Structure formats: structure tokens, C-alpha cells
Short mmCIF file of C-alpha atoms and ligand atoms in Angstrom, two decimals:
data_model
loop_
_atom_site.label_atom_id
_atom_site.label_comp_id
_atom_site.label_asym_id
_atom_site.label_seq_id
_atom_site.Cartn_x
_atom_site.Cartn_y
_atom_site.Cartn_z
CA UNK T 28 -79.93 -30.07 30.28
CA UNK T 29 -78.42 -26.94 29.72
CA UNK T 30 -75.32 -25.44 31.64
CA UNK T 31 -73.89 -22.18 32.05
CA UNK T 32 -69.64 -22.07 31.57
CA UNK T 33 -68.52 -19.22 33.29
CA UNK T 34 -64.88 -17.41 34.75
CA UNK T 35 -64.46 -17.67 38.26
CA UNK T 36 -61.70 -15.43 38.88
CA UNK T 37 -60.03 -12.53 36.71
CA UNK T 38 -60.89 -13.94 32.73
CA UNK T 39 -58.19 -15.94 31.18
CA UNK T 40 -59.10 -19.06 33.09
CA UNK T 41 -59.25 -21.51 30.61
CA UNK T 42 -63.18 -21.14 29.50
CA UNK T 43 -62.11 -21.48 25.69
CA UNK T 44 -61.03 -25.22 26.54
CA UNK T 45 -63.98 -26.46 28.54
CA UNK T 46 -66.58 -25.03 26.43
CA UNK T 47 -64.68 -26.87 23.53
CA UNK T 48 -64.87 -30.03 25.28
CA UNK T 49 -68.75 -30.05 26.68
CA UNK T 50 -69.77 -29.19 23.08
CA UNK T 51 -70.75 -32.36 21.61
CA UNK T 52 -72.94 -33.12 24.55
CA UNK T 53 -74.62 -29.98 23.68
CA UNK T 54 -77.13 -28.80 20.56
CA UNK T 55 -76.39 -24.90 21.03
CA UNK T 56 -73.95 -23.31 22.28
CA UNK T 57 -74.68 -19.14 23.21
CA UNK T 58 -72.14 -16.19 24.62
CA UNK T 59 -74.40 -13.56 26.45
CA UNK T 60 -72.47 -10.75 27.21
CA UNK T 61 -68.87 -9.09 26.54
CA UNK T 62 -67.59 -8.87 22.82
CA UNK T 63 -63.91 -9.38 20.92
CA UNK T 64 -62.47 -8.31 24.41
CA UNK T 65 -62.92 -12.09 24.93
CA UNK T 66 -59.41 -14.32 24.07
CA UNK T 67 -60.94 -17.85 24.13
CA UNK T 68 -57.87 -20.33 22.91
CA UNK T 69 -58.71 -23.64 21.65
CA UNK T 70 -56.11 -26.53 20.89
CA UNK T 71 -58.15 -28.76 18.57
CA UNK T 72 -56.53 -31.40 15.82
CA UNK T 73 -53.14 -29.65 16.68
CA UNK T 74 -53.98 -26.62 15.45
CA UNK T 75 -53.87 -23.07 18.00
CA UNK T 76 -57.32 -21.39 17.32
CA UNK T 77 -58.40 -17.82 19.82
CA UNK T 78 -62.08 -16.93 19.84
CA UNK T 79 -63.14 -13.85 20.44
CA UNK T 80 -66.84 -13.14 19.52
CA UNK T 81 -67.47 -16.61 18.23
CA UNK T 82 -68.68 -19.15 20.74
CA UNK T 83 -66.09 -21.53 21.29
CA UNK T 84 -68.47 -24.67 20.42
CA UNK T 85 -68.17 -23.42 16.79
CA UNK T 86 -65.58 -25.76 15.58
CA UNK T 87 -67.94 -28.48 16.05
CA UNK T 88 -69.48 -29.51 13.11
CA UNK T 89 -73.41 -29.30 13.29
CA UNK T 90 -73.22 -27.22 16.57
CA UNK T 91 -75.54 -23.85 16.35
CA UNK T 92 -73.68 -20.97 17.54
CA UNK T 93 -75.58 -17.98 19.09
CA UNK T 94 -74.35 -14.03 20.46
CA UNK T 95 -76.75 -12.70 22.51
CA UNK T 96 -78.20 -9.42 23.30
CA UNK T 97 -75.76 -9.06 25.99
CA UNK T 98 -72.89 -9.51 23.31
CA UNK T 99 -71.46 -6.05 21.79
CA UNK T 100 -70.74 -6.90 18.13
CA UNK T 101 -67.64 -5.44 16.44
CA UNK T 102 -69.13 -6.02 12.49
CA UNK T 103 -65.21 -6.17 11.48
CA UNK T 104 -64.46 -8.02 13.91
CA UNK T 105 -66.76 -10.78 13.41
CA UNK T 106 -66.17 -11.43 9.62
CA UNK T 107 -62.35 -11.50 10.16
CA UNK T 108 -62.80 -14.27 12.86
CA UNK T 109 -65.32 -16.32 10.37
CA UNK T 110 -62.61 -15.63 7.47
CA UNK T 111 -59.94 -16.55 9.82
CA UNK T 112 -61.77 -19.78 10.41
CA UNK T 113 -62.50 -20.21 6.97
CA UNK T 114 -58.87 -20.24 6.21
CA UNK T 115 -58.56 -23.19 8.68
CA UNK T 116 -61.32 -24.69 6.69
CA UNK T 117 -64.42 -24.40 9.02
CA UNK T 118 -67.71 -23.10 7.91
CA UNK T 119 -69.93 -21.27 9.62
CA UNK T 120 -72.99 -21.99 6.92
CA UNK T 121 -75.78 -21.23 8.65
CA UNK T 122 -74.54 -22.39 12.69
CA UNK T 123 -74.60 -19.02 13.04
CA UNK T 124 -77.44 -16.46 15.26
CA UNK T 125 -76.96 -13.26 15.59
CA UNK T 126 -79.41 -11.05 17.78
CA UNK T 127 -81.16 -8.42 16.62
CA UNK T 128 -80.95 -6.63 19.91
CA UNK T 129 -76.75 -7.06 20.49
CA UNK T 130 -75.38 -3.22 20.08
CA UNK T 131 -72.75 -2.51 18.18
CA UNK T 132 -69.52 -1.55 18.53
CA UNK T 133 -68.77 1.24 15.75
CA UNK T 134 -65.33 2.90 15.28
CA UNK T 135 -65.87 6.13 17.29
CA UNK T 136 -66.48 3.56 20.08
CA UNK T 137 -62.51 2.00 19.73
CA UNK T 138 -61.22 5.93 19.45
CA UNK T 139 -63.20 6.60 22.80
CA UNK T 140 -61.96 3.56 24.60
CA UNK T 141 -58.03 5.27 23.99
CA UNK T 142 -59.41 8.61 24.98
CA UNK T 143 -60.62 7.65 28.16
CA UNK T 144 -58.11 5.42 29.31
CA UNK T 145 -55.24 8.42 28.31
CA UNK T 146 -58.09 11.22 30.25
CA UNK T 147 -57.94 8.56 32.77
CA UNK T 148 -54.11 8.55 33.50
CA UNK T 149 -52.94 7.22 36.42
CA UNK T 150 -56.31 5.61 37.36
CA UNK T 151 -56.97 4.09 33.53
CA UNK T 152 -58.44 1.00 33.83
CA UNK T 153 -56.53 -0.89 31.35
CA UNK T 154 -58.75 -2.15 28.66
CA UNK T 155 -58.52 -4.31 26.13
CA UNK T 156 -58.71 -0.85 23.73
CA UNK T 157 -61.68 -2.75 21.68
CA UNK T 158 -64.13 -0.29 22.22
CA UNK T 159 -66.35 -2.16 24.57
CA UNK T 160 -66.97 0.34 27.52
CA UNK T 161 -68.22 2.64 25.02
CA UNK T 162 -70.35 0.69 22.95
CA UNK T 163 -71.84 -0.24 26.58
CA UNK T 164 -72.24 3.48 27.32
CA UNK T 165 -73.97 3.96 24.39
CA UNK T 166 -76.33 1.17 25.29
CA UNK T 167 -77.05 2.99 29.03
CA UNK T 168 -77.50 6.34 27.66
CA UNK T 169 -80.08 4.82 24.82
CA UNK T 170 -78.25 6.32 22.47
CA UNK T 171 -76.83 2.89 21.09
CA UNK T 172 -76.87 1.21 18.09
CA UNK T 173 -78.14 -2.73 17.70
CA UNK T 174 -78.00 -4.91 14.82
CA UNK T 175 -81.37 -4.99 13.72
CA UNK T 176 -81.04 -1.21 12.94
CA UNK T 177 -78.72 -1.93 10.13
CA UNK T 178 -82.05 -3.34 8.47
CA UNK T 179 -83.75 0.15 8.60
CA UNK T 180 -81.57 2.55 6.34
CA UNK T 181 -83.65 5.67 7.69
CA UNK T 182 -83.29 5.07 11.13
CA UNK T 183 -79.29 3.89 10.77
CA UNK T 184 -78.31 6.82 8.87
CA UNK T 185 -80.53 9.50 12.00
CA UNK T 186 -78.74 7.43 14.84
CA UNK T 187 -75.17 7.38 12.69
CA UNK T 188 -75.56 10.93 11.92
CA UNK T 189 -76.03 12.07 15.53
CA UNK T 190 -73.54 10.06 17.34
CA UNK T 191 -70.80 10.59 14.75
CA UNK T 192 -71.20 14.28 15.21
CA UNK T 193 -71.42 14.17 18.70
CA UNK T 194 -68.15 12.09 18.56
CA UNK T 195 -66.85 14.82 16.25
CA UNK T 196 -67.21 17.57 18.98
CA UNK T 197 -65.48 16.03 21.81
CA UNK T 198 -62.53 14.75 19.94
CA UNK T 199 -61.81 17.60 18.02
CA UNK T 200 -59.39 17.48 16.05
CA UNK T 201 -59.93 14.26 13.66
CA UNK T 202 -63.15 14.47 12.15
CA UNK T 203 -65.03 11.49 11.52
CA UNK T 204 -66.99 11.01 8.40
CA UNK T 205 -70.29 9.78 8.88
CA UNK T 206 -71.32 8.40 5.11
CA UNK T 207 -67.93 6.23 5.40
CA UNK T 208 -69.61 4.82 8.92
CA UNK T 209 -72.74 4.27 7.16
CA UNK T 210 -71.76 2.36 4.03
CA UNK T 211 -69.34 0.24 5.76
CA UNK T 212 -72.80 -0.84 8.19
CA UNK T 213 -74.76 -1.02 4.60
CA UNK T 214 -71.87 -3.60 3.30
CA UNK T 215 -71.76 -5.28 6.73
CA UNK T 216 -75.53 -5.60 6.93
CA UNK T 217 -75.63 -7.53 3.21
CA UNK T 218 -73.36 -9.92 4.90
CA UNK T 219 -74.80 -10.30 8.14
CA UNK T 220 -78.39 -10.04 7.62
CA UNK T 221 -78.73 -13.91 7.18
CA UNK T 222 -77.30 -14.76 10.36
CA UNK T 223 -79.49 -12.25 12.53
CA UNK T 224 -83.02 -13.17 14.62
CA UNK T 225 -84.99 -12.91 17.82
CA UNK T 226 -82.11 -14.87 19.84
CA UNK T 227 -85.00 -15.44 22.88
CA UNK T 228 -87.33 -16.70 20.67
CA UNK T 229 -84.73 -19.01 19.03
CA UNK T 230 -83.43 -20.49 22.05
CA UNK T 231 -86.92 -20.59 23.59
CA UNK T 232 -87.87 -22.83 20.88
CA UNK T 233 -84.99 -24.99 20.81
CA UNK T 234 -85.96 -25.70 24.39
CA UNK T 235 -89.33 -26.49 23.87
CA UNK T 236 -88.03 -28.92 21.29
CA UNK T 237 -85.48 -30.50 23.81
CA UNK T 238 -82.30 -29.33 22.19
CA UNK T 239 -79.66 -28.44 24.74
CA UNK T 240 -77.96 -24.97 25.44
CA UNK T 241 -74.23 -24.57 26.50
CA UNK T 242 -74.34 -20.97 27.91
CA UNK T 243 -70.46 -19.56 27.60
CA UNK T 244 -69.27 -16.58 29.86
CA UNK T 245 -66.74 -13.98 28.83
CA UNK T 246 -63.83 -12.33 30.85
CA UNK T 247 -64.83 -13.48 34.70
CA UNK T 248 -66.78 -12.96 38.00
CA UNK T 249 -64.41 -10.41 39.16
CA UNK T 250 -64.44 -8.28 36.49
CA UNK T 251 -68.11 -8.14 36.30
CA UNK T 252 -69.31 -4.65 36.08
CA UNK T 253 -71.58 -5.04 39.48
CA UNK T 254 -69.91 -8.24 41.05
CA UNK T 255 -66.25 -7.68 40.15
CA UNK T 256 -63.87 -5.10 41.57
CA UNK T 257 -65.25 -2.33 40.13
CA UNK T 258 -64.22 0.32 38.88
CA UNK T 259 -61.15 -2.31 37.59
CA UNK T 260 -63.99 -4.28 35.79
CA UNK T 261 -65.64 -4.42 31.89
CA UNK T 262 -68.99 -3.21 31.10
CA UNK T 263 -70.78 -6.22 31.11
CA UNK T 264 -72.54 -9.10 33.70
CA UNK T 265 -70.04 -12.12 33.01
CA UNK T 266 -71.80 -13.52 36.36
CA UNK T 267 -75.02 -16.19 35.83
CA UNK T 268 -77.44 -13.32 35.79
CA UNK T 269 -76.08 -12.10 32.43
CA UNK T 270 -77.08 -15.64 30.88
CA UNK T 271 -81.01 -14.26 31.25
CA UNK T 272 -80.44 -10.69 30.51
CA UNK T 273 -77.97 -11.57 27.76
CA UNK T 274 -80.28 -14.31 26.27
CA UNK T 275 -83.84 -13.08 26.74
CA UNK T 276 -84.12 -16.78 28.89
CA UNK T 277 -85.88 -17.16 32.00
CA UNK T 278 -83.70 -18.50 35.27
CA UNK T 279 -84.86 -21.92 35.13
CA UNK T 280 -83.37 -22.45 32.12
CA UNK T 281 -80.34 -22.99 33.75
CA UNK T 282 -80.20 -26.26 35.11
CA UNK T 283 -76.45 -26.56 36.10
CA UNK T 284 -73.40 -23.82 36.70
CA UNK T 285 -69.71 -24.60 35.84
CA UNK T 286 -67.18 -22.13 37.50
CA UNK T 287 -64.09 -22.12 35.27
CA UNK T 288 -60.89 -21.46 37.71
CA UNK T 289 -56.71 -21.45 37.23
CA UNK T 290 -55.36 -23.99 39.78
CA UNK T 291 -53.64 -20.23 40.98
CA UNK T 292 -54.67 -16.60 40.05
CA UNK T 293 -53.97 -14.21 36.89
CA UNK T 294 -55.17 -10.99 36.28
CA UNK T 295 -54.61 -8.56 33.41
CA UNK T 296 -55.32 -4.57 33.53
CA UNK T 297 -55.03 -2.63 36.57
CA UNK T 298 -56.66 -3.18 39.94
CA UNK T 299 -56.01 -4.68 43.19
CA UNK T 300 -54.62 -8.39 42.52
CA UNK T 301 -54.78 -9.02 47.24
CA UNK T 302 -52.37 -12.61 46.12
CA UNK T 303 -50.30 -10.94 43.21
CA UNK T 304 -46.41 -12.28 43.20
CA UNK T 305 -44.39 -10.21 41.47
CA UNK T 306 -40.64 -11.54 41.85
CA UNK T 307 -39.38 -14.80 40.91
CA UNK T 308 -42.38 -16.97 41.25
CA UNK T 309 -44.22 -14.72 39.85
CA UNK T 310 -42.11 -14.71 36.75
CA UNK T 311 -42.20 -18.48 36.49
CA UNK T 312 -45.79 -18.75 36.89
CA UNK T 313 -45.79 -16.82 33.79
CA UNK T 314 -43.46 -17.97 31.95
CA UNK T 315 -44.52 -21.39 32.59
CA UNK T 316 -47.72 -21.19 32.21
CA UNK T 317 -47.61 -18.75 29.14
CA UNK T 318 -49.47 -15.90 30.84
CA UNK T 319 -49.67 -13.61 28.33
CA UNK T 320 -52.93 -11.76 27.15
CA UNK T 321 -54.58 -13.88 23.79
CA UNK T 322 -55.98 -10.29 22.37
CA UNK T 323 -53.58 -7.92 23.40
CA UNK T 324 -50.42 -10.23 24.17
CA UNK T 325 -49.90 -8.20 27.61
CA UNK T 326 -47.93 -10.07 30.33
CA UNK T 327 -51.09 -11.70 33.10
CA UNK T 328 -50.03 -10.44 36.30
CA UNK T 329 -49.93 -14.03 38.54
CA UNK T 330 -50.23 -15.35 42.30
CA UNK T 331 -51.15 -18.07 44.28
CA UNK T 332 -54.79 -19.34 44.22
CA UNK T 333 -57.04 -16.84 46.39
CA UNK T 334 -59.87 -19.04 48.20
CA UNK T 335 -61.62 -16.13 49.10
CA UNK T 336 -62.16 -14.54 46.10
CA UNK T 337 -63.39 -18.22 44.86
CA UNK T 338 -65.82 -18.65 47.74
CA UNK T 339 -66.97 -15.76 46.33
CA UNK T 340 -67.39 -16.68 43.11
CA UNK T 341 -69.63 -19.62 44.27
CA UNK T 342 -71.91 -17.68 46.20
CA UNK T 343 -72.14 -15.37 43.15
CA UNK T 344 -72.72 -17.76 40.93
CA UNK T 345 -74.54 -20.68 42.49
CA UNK T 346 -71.00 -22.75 41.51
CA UNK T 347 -72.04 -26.38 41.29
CA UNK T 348 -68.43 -27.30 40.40
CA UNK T 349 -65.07 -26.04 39.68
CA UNK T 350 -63.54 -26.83 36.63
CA UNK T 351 -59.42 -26.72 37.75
CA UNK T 352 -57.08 -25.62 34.77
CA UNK T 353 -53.36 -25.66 34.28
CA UNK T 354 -52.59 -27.53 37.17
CA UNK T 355 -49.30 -29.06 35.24
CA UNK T 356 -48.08 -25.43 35.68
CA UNK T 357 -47.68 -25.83 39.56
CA UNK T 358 -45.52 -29.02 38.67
CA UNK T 359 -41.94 -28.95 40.10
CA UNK T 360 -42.92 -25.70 42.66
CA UNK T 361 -41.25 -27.55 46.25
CA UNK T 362 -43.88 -25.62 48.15
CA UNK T 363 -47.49 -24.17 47.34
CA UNK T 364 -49.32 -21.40 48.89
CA UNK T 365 -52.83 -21.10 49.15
CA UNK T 366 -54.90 -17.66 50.34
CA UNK T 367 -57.46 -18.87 52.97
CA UNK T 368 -58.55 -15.27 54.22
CA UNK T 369 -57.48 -11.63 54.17
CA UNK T 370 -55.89 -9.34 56.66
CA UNK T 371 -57.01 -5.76 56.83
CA UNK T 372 -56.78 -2.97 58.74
CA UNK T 373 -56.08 -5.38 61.68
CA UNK T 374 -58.98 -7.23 61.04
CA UNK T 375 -59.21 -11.06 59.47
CA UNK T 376 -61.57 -10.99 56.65
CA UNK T 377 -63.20 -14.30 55.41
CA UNK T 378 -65.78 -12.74 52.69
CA UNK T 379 -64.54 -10.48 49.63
CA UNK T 380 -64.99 -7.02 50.38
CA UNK T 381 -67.22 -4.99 48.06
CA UNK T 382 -65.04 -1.96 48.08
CA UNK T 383 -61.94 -1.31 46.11
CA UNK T 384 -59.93 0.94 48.92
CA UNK T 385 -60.65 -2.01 51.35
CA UNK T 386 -59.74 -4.94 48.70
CA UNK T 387 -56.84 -3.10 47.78
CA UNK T 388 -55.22 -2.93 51.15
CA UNK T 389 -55.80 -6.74 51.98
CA UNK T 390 -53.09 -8.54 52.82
CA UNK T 391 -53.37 -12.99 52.01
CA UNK T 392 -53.26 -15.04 55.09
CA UNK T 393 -51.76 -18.21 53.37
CA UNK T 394 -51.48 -21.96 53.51
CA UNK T 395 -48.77 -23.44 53.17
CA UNK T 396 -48.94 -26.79 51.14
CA UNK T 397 -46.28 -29.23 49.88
CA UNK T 398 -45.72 -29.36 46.10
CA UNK T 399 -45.28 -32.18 43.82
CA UNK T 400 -42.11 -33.39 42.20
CA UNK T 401 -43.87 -36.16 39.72
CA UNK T 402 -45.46 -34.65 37.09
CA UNK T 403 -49.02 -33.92 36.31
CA UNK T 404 -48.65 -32.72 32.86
CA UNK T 405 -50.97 -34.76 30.41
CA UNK T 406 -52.29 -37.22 33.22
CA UNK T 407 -55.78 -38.67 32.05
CA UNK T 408 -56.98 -40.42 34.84
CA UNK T 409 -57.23 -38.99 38.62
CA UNK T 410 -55.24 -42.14 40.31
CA UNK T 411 -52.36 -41.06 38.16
CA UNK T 412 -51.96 -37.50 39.76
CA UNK T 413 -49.19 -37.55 42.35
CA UNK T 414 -50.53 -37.64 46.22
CA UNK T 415 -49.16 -34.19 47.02
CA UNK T 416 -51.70 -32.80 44.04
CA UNK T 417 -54.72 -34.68 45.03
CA UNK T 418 -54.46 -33.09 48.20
CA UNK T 419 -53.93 -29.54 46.71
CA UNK T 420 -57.33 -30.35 44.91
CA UNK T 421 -59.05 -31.93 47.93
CA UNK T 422 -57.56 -28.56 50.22
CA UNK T 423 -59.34 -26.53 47.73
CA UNK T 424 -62.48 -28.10 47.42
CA UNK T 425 -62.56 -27.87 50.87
CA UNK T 426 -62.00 -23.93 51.07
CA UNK T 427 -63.90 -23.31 48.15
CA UNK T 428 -67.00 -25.61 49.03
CA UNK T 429 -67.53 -27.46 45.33
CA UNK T 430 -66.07 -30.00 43.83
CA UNK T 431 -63.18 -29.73 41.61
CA UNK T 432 -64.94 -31.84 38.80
CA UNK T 433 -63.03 -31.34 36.39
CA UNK T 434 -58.97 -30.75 35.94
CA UNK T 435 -56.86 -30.07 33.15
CA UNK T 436 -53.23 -30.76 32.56
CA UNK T 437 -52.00 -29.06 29.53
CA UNK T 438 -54.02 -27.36 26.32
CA UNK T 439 -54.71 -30.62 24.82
CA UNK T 440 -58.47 -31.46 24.46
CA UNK T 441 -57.26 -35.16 25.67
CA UNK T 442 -55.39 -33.33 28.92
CA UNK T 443 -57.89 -33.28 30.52
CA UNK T 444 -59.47 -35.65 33.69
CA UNK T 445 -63.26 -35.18 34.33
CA UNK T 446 -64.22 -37.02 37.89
CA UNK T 447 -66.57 -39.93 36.86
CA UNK T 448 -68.40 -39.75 40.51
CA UNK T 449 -68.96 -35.71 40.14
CA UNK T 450 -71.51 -34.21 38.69
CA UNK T 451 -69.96 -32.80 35.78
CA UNK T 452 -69.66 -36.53 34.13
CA UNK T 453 -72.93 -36.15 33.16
CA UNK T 454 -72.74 -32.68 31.48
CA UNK T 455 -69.79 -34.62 30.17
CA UNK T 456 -71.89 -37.86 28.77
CA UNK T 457 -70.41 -39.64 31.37
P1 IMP V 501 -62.49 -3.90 28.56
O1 IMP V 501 -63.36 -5.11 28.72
O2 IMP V 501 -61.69 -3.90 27.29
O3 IMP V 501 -63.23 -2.63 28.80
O4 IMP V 501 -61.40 -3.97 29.75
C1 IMP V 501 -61.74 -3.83 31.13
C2 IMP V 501 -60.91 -4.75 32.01
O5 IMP V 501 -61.27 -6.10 31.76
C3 IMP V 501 -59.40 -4.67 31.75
O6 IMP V 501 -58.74 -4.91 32.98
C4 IMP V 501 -59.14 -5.83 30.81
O7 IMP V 501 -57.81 -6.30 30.89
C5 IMP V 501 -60.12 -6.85 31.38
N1 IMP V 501 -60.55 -7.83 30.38
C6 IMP V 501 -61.45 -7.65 29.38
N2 IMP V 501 -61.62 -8.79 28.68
C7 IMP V 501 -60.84 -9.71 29.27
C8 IMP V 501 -60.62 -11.10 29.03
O8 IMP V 501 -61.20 -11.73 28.15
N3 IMP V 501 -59.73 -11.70 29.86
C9 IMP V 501 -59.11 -11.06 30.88
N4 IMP V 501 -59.29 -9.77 31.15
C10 IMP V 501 -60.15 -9.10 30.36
#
């Protein structure tokens, strides 16, 4: 059985957890698009750990750990997260695949991310500054560098040479040096080289040999560069179809779809937010629930939980079930709002519009639900959740049209409550 983990909302919605915590019922565990924009936290054994490029299954002993195609690869990046974890005293070894097609991100990539967004002014976009819209420019325009080219010092050093002095004559004034580009790839090839392969093939074979596959989305389904809210998106598909362009895997390799969602909303970077609170509860939402970016440490922007956009996100995705996070964080709130359709220009507006102008002047037709003084914070078991929050999760199951199979109440592996009758228990080994 292999299932696809994947953001339902704006990124940030607890994916690092849930992949953590399917793991040992998987074999393999693969990210398929985005790169170190990613901010994955895991609590494991006590200890804080925030993957970026990594797959999130990785400290799981024995687990294989695979980056896609779809994946932009930061060399730097990547060895300081593997030191980082080495620190902690977790080996990567050989758990690691690398593809041969993922492009890389290369430093003139970082420095054009902080050009655009400052050419962009008031309309920037708000990135992560990690130089992944370029890197995926590079890709479109062919003009990209992948992994496997690092093997081939002629064709490195042509493709090096050309884009460093193209990067040379827009920016002007700092000139890059291209041999210093190439022998840090040279050194970061020595140490990468064992780790990279034909990631299809790989995968193909681990199917054929009944091994199963955790696919694990970055960022989230609205800030997928088709799907999202676009322009106010990243570069890459984190929606379902990325998992087969990312992977080099056919459809029906998927057999199951996980949509990961914040019992409200957060958002971080600009773009329209239609259920964004920004006085007091928004401040406690926050502050409560520690909304604040894992890569860049920017305050989330927060509201109530936006049914529309999560309908959405089901039809997207082919959603077979929700996975609920930071529930606990609602504890205490006397009332609870949820958004159960838009108004706009007059008009009441049940599906998420496609266009920005329209999304943007949406206004939340809300729900009004009573909250819950008893709290949920570390519950285990689904009996022990006060009434007032079952029926927040059965109001949004409703609107949303999946089950909420899974909830989690606090960044505990252990605070968590998966729904023995749902079909997640079995993803689960339930
Ligand atoms: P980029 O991916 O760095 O190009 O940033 C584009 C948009 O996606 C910005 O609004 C970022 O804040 C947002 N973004 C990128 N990665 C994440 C993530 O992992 N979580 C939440 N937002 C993200």
C-alpha cells in the first residue's frame, strides 16, 4: 500500500508529524517536489528536529529515504541537514536516494530569489529567499542544472560557465566567479555521488518487490504553482499530480491520499488569506499555537478554519481523509468560527475561485460553533475529547466531505488519536 501525505491548506500544517508517525508502516519514504523551502518539525525521543530536504521518515532506523526529480536540491543545504542529524546521532548510511534528474539550486539562484522579490516591491511574493523560484526557472527555460551533471565535468563546467555569466550581466555589480561555483559542485559531487540513481527505476522496483512507499508533500495545495493562489504560490506541484511527475511513478501507484490540515488556517508570505484574523484572536492563535515560520522564523498569519478552501483541497487531491492537527490550540476559545462559503461582489460563492482579484475580495460567511472549556491537549483516545470538540470535528467532516481520521493534540508523537473505524487505521497498522 502506498499513500501520498500531502498539505491541504497554506504549508505549515503539521505534515512533518504525520509522515513521522506512518513511517514504520512504510519501507520508503519519497518527497517529490519543493526543496529546503520545506520546515518539516518533528518531536521524536524529546528532542525538536526541522526537516527541510530530508524526508521526514528519515529518523527511522532502516527506512530508505528518497528526493525526487521534482525536488530542487540545495548541495549545501543537504549535507548541513545530514551533519545536523549526525550531531543528534542519526546516520544516513546508505537510506539515502538521490535523483539524478532533481535540479539544483546553485548560489546565483538564492541572489536571484532577493532580486526579484526587491524588483517585485509592493507585489513581492514573499519567499522563503532559498532560491527555489529560480532554480525552477532554470528548469522551464532548459537551461537548468540536475544532479547527474555533476558526474560529467565537461558538460558541468559549459552549463556553469554560461549561466554564471549570464547571472553576471543582469546583476551587475557583484561578479560571480564561476571556477569557485564549479569546485564547490566537484567537492559536493565526491560526497554525493553515492547517494544518487534513477529514482523511477528505484521505486519501480521496490514496488515490484512489494515494499511500500510513503509519498511526502511539501508546502500545500494552495500554494501549488497551478492549483494554489497563484501568483502568491512556489514553483512547484505540492498537489497529488506532483507525486508522478516528481517520482517518475505511474498514477496507480497511489493507492490512498492523506490531506494534512490545521484544525484553523495559517498562511505565511503575501496573498489573499479570505479568513485571516488579525487582532486579538489572531494574536492568540499565534501565540498559542507557536505560529511562527520553521525556516525563516516569520510570524504565520492565522484565522479560522476555511471549509471552502478545504473542499477544495479534496477535489484537488482526491482527499480520502483529513488528518486534523493542533486542535489543543482551539482549547479555552468560548466560541469557534467556521468559514462555510464566501461572499463576493454580492454573490455567495461555495467553490474557490481560480482568480486572485476575485479570491482576494471574498468576504467568509461563518459558523458559529461553541468552544470547549475541558481540555484536549494530549488526549489519546477519541471518547476522551470534550463533546463541544467532537462536534467541531463531526461539523467539519461534514463541510469538508472526508473523514477527520486522524487528530493531533500537541507535538508529541504519542498526541496523537488515529480513528480505529477510519480508514487511516490501516495505513496506521491498525
Ligand atoms: P518560495 O517557495 O520560497 O518561492 O516561496 C513562495 C511562497 O510559498 C511564499 O509565500 C512562502 O512563504 C511560501 N512557502 C514556501 N515554502 C513554504 C512552507 O514550507 N510552508 C509554508 N509556506 C511556504
Amino acid at each position: 500500500m502506498n499513500i501520498a501525505v500531502l498539505g491541504a491548506q497554506w504549508g505549515d500544517e503539521g505534515k512533518g508529524k504525520i509522515v513521522d508517525l506512518l513511517t514504520p508502516n512504510f519501507s520508503i519514504v519519497a518527497r517529490y517536489q519543493g526543496g529546503h523551502n520545506a520546515g518539516h518539525t518533528v518531536y521524536a525521543g524529546g528532542r525538536k528536529f526541522v526537516l527541510r530536504l530530508l524526508p521526514s521518515g528519515i529518523l527511522h532506523d532502516g527506512i530508505t529515504c528518497v528526493i525526487g526529480n521534482g525536488v530542487v536540491v540545495d548541495p549545501q543545504a543537504l549535507f548541513a541537514e545530514i551533519d545536523e542529524l549526525a550531531k543528534a546521532g542519526i546516520s544516513i548510511g546508505d537510506r539515502l536516494i538521490v535523483s539524478d534528474k532533481a535540479h539544483l539550486i546553485l548560489p546565483y539562484h538564492r541572489e536571484l530569489d532577493l532580486l526579484s522579490e526587491a524588483r517585485r516591491g509592493e507585489r513581492r511574493i514573499g519567499t522563503t529567499s532559498r532560491g527555489i523560484g529560480p532554480a525552477y526557472e532554470d528548469k522551464i527555460a532548459r537551461r537548468g542544472v540536475r544532479v547527474g551533471d555533476m558526474a560529467n565535468t565537461d558538460t558541468l563546467s559549459s552549463a556553469i560557465r554560461h549561466n554564471v555569466e549570464a547571472r553576471n550581466r543582469l546583476i551587475g555589480d557583484s561578479v560571480m566567479d564561476a571556477d569557485q561555483v564549479l569546485a564547490d559542485l566537484r567537492a559536493a559531487w565526491t560526497r554525493m555521488a553515492p547517494w544518487v540513481a534513477d529514482v523511477s527505476l528505484f521505486l519501480s522496483r521496490a514496488r515490484a518487490d512489494g515494499r511500500s512507499i510513503m509519498f511526502e508533500g511539501a508546502q500545500g495545495t494552495l500554494l501549488d504553482i497551478d492549483h494554489g493562489t497563484y501568483p502568491y504560490v512556489t514553483s512547484s506541484n505540492a498537489t497529488i499530480g506532483g507525486v508522478c511527475t516528481g517520482l517518475g511513478l505511474p498514477p496507480r501507484a497511489i493507492d490512498g491520499v492523506l490531506g494534512v490540515a490545521k484544525a484553523y488556517t495559517t498562511r505565511v508570505g503575501e496573498g489573499p488569506l479570505p479568513t485571516e484574523l488579525t487582532g486579538d484572536l489572531g494574536n492568540r492563535l499565534r501565540e498559542t499555537g507557536q505560529e511562527f515560520g520553521a525556516v525563516t522564523g516569520r510570524p504565520r498569519r492565522c484565522g479560522w478554519y476555511d471549509a471552502v478552501a478545504l473542499r477544495y483541497a479534496v477535489r484537488v487531491n482526491g482527499l480520502d481523509a483529513l488528518a486534523l492537527t493542533k486542535l489543543d490550540v482551539l482549547d479555552g476559545m468560548e466560541e469557534l468560527q467556521i468559514c462555510t462559503s464566501y461572499r463576493c461582489h454580492g454573490k455567495t460563492l461555495t467553490e474557490f475561485p481560480g482568480e486572485i482579484a476575485q479570491l482576494g475580495a471574498c468576504e467568509p460567511v461563518y459558523e458559529s460553533l461553541p468552544g470547549w472549556t475541558h481540555p484536549t491537549a494530549g488526549a489519546r483516545r477519541y471518547a476522551d475529547l470534550p463533546k463541544a470538540a467532537q462536534g467541531y470535528i463531526a461539523r467539519l467532516e461534514e463541510l469538508t466531505g472526508v473523514p477527520a481520521a486522524v487528530l493531533s493534540t500537541g507535538s508529541a508523537r504519542e498526541d496523537t488519536i488515529i480513528r480505529d473505524e477510519s480508514v487511516a487505521a490501516a495505513w496506521f497498522g491498525k
